[in-house]
Coordinates of C-alpha atoms in Angstrom, one line a residue:
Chain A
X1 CA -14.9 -23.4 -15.9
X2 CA -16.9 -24.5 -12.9
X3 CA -20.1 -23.5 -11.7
X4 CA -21.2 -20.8 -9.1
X5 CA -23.8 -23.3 -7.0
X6 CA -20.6 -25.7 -6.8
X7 CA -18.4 -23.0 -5.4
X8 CA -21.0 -21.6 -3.0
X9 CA -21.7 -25.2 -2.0
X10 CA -18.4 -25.6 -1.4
X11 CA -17.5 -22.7 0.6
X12 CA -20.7 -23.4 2.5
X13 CA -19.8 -26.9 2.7
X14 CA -16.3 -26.3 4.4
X15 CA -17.8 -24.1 7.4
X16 CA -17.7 -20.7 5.8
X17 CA -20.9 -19.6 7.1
X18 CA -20.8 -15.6 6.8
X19 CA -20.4 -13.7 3.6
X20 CA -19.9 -9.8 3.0
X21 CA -18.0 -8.3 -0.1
X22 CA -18.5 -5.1 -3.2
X23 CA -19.2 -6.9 -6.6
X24 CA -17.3 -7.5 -9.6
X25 CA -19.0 -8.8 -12.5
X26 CA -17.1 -11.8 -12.3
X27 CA -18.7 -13.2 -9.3
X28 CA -22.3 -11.5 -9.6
X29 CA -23.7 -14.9 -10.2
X30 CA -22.1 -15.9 -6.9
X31 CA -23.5 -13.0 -4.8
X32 CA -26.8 -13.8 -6.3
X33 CA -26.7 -17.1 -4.9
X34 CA -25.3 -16.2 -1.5
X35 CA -27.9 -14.1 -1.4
X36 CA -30.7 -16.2 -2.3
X37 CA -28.8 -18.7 -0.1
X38 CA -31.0 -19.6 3.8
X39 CA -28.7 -21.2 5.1
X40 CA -25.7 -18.3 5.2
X41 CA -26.3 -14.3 5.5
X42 CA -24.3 -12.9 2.4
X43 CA -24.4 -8.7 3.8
X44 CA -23.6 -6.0 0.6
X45 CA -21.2 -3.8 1.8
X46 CA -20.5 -0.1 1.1
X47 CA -16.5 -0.3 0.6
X48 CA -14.2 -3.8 0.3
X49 CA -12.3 -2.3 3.7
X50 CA -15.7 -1.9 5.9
X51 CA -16.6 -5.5 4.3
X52 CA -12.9 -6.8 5.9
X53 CA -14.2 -4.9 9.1
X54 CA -17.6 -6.1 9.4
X55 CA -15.8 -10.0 8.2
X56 CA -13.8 -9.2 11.6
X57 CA -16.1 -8.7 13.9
X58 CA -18.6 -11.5 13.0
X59 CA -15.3 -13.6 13.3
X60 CA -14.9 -12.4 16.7
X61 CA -18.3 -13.4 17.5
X62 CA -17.6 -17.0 16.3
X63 CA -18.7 -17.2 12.3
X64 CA -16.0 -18.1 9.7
X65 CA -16.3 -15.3 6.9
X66 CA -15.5 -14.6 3.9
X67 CA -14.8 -11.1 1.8
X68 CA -16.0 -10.9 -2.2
X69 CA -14.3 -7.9 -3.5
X70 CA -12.6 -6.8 -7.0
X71 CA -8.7 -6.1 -6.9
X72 CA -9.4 -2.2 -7.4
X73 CA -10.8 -2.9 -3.6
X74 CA -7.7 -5.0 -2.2
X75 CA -6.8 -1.0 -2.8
X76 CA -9.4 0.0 -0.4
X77 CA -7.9 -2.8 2.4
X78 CA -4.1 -2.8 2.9
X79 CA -4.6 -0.6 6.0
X80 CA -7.4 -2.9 7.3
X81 CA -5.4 -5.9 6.4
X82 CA -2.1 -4.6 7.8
X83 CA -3.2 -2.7 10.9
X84 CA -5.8 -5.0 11.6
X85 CA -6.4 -8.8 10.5
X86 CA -2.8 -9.4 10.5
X87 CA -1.5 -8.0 13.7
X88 CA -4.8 -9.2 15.7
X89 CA -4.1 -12.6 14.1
X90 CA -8.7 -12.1 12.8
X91 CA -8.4 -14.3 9.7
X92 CA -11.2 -13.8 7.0
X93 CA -11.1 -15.5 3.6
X94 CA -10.3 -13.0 0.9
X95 CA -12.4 -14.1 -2.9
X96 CA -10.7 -11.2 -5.0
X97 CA -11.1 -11.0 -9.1
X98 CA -8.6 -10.5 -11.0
X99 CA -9.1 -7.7 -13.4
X100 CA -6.3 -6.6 -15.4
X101 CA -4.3 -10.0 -15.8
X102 CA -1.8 -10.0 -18.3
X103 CA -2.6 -6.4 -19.2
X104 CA -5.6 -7.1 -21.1
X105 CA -8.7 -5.1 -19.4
X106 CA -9.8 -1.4 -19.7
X107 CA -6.8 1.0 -18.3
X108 CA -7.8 1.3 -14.4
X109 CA -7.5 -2.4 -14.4
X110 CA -4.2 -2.4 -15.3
X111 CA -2.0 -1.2 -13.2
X112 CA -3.8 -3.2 -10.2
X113 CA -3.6 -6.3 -12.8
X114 CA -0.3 -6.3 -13.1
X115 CA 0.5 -5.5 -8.8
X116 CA -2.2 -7.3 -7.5
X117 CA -0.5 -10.5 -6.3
X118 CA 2.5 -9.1 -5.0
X119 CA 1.2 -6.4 -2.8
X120 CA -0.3 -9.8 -1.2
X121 CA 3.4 -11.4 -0.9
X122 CA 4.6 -7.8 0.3
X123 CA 2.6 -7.7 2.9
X124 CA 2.8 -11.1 3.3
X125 CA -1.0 -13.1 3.1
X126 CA -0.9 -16.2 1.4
X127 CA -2.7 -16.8 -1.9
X128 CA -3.6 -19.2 -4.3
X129 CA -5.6 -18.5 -7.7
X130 CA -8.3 -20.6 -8.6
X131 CA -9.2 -22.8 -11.3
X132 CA -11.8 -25.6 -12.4
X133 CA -9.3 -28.5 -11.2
X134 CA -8.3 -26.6 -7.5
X135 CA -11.0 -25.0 -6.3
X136 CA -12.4 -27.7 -4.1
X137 CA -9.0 -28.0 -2.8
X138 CA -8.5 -24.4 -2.3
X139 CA -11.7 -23.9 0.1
X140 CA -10.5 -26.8 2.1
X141 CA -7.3 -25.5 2.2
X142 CA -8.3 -21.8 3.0
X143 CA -10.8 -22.8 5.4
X144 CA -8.1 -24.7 7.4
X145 CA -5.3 -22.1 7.1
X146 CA -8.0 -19.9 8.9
X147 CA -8.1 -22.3 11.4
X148 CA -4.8 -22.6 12.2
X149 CA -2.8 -20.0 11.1
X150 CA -5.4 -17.3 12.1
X151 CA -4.2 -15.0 9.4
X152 CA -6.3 -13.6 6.4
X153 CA -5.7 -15.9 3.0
X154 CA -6.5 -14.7 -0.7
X155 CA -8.2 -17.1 -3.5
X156 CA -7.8 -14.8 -7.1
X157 CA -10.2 -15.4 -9.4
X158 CA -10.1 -14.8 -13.2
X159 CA -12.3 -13.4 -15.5
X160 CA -14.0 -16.6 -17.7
X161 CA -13.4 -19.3 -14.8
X162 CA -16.1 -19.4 -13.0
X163 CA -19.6 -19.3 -15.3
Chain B
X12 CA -16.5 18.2 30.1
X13 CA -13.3 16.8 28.6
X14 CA -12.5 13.0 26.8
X15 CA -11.5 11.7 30.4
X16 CA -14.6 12.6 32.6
X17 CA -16.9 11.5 30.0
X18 CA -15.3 8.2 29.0
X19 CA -14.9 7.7 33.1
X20 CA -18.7 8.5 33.0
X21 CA -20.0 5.5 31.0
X22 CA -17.2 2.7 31.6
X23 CA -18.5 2.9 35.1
X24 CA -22.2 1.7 34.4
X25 CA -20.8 -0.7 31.7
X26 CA -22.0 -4.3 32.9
X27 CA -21.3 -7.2 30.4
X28 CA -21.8 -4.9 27.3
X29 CA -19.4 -5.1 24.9
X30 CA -17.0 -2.2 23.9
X31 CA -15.8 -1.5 20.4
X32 CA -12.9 1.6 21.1
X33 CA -12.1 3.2 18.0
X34 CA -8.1 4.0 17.7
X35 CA -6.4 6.6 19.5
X36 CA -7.5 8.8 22.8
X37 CA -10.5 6.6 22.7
X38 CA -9.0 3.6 23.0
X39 CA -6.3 5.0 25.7
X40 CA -8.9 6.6 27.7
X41 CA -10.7 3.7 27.9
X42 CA -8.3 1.6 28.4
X43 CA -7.1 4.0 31.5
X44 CA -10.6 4.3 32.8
X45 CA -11.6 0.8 33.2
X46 CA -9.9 -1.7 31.2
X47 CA -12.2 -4.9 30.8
X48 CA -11.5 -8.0 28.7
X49 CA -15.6 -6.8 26.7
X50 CA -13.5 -3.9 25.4
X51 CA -11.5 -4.2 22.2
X52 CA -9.3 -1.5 21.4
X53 CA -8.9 -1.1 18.0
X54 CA -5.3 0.3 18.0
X55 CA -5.2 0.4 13.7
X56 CA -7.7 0.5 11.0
X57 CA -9.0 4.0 11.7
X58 CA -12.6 4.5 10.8
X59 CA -13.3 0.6 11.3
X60 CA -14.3 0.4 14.9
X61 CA -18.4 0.9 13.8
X62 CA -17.5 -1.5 10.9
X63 CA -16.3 -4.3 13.4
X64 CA -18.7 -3.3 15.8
X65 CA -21.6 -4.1 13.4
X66 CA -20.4 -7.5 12.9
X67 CA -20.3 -8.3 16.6
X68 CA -24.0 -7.2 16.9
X69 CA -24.9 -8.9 13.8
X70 CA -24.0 -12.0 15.4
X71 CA -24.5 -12.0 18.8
X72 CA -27.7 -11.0 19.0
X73 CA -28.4 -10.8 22.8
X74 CA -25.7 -8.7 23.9
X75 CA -25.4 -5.0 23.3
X76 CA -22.2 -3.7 21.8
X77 CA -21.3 -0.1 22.3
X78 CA -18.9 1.5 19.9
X79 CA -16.7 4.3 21.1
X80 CA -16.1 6.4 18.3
X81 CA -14.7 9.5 17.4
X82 CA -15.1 12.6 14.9
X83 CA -12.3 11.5 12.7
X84 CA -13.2 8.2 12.9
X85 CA -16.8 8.5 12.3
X86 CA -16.1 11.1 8.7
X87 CA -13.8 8.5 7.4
X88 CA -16.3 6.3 7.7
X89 CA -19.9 7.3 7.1
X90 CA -20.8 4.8 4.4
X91 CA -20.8 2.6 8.0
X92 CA -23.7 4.7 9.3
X93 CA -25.7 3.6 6.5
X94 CA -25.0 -0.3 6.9
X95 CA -25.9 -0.1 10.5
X96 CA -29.3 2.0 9.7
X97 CA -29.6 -0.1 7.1
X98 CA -29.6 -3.5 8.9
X99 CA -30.8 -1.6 12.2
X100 CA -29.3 -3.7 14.7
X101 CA -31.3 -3.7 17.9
X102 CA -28.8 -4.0 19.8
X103 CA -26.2 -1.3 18.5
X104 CA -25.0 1.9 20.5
X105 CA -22.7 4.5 19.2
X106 CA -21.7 6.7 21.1
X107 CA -19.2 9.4 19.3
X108 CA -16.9 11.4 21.6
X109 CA -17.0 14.8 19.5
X110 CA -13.8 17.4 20.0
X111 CA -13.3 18.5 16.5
X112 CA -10.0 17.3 16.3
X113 CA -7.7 14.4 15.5
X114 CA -6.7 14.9 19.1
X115 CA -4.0 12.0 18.6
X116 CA -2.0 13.9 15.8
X117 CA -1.9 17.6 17.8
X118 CA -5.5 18.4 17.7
X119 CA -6.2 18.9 13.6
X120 CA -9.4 20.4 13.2
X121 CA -12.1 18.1 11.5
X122 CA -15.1 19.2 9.5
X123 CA -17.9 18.3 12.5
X124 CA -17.9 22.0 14.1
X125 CA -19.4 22.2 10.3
X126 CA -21.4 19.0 9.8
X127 CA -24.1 17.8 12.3
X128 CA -23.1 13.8 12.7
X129 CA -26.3 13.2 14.8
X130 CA -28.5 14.6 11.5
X131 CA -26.8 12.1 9.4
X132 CA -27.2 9.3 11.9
X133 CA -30.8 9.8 11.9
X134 CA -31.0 10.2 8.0
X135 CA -28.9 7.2 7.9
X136 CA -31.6 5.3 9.9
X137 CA -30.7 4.9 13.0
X138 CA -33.6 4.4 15.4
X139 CA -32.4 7.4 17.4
X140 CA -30.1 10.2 17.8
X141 CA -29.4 13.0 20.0
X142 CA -26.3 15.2 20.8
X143 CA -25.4 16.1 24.1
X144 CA -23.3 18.5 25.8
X145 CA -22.7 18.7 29.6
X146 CA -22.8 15.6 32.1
X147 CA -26.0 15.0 33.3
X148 CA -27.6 15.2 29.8
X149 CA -25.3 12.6 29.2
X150 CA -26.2 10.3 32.0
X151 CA -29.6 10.8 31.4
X152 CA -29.4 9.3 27.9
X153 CA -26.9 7.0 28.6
X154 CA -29.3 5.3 31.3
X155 CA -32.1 5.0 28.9
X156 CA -29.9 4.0 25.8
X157 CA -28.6 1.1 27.8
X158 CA -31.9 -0.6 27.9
X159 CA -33.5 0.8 24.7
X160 CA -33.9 -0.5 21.3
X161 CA -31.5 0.5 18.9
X162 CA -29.6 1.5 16.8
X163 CA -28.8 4.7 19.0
X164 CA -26.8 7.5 18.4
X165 CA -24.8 9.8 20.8
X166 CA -23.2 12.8 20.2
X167 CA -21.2 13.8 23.1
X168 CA -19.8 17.0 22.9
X169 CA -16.0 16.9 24.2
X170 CA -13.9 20.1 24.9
X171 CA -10.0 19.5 23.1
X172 CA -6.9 18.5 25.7
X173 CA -4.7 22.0 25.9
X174 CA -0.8 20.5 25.4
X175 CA 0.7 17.1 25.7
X176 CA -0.8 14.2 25.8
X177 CA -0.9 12.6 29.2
X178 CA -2.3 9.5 28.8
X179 CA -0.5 6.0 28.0
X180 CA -0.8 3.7 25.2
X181 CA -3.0 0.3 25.4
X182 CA -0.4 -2.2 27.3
X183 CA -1.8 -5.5 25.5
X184 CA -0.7 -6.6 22.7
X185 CA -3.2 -7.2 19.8
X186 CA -3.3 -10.8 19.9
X187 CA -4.4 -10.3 23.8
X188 CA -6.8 -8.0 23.2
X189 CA -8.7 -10.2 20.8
X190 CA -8.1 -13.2 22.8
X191 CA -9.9 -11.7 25.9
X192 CA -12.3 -10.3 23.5
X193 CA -13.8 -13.4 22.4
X194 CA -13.5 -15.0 25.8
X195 CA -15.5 -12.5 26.5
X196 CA -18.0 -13.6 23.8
X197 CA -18.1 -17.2 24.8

């Protein structure tokens, strides 16, 4: 496990500086501290594709951002993601839970669960999923893939990881 | 009036405002009318270009960023209506070009001949709303909209293109139209 306030510092930390997302209740903790946060604007969106939208724009205006959604939402996003982000080259950081892994979760989790990473590769966004020993070196990593490669990147994270 | 004369009707007051053009017609039209490197034309994503739009304004405060938006657009989308009246951006315009129809696709009716956008704006919370329908109406507002406090909301009324459509595609490629777009920005 590692702690919310560590990951938000560290996100905050690397330059991320703009937060938007739908909850899961793996990462409440962490949109109650993004929201509590001053020094970064952490905005509740109304659907995980308007959230990738909004993430564009305020990238387009300067900000580094980054997208909290469930997996049911990376759903909602393929058409944002494909026909946006990746053909406009407007990274965003993608922080997506990962219900349903290894088929153990209530039965609309599962089918996502089980597909979740490989619509990613199919599509073709890079991801990594995190854990207690790589998650420092996974927001460095993402923030600087946004930097250069320009393209969206995905962090999964599972349930009983972070606390 | 049709698409054309109204879209020519605003691009020529634009100054340094910045131009979200939602996908299709709107963004050709546009594009046609007076291409600008302030105008990003969102050629994907349908139902995203108030989405990006309110991200712009979020964070660049002091300049005004007009979304061009459209019937189909807007109904896919109107959980964004209640983000921007939400956060009430001052300096938000939308201005939704109204025909009915997915005119891109052969003119597919939609459901706003049956649901008053401008109501749910307002309801939404946007500072202001209005619907208009013939040209001077729509100068008038656009004059004072420029300059007012948002976020504003206008309706413009659009009558559907008859047969094929005569207009080109957006030339630049996506990666140039975000590059200019944030040059614009700078």
């Amino acid at each position: 496990m590692f702690g919310t306030k560590d990951f938000a510092d560290g996100l905050i930390s690397a330059g991320f500086d703009f937060f938007t997302g739908v909850p899961c209740s793996i990462i409440g903790g962490l949109i109650t501290e993004l929201t509590n946060r001053e020094d970064v604007t952490y905005l509740p969106a109304v659907r995980e594709d308007v959230a990738v939208g909004v993430a564009s724009g305020v990238y387009m205006a300067g900000k580094v951002p980054a997208v909290l959604m469930q997996n049911s939402g990376l759903g909602e996003c393929l058409n944002a993601l494909t026909s946006l982000n990746l053909i406009y080259e407007i990274p965003c950081l993608l922080i997506i839970t990962w219900r349903g892994f290894d088929g153990k979760d209530a039965p609309e989790h599962i089918v996502m669960g089980r597909t979740c990473d490989r619509l990613l590769d199919t599509i073709g966004i890079v991801h990594h999923t995190l854990s207690r020993e790589n998650f420092k070196g996974l927001i460095t990593e993402a923030f600087n893939h946004i930097i250069e490669k320009k393209t969206p990147i995905a962090l999964f994270l599972k349930k009983g990881v972070i606390d | 009036m049709n698409c054309r004369e109204a879209v020519k009707a605003i691009t020529a007051v634009l100054q340094d405002q910045l131009v979200i053009c939602a996908n299709g017609i709107i963004s050709r039209e546009t594009f046609a009318a007076r291409d600008r490197v302030g105008n990003f034309y969102m050629i994907g994503s349908m139902g995203l270009a108030s989405s990006i739009g309110l991200g712009v304004a979020l964070s660049e405060r002091s300049r005004r960023v007009i979304v061009f938006d459209g019937d189909g657009n807007v109904l896919m989308n109107l959980g964004s209506l209640t983000m921007v009246g939400a956060l009430k951006p001052g300096n938000f315009l939308h201005i939704v070009f109204d025909n009915e129809a997915y005119a891109s696709t052969g003119n597919q009716p939609t459901l706003s001949n049956m649901v008053a956008l401008e109501n749910i704006a307002k309801s939404s919370g946007y500072l202001y709303s209005k619907k208009v329908s013939d040209m001077e109406t729509l100068r008038e507002e656009l004059n004072k909209l420029l300059k007012a406090e948002g976020p504003s909301f206008l309706l413009v009324k659009i009558s559907r293109n008859a047969g094929e459509i005569d207009i080109g595609r957006v030339t630049h490629s996506p990666q140039q139209i975000k590059g200019r777009f944030m040059s614009a920005l700078r």
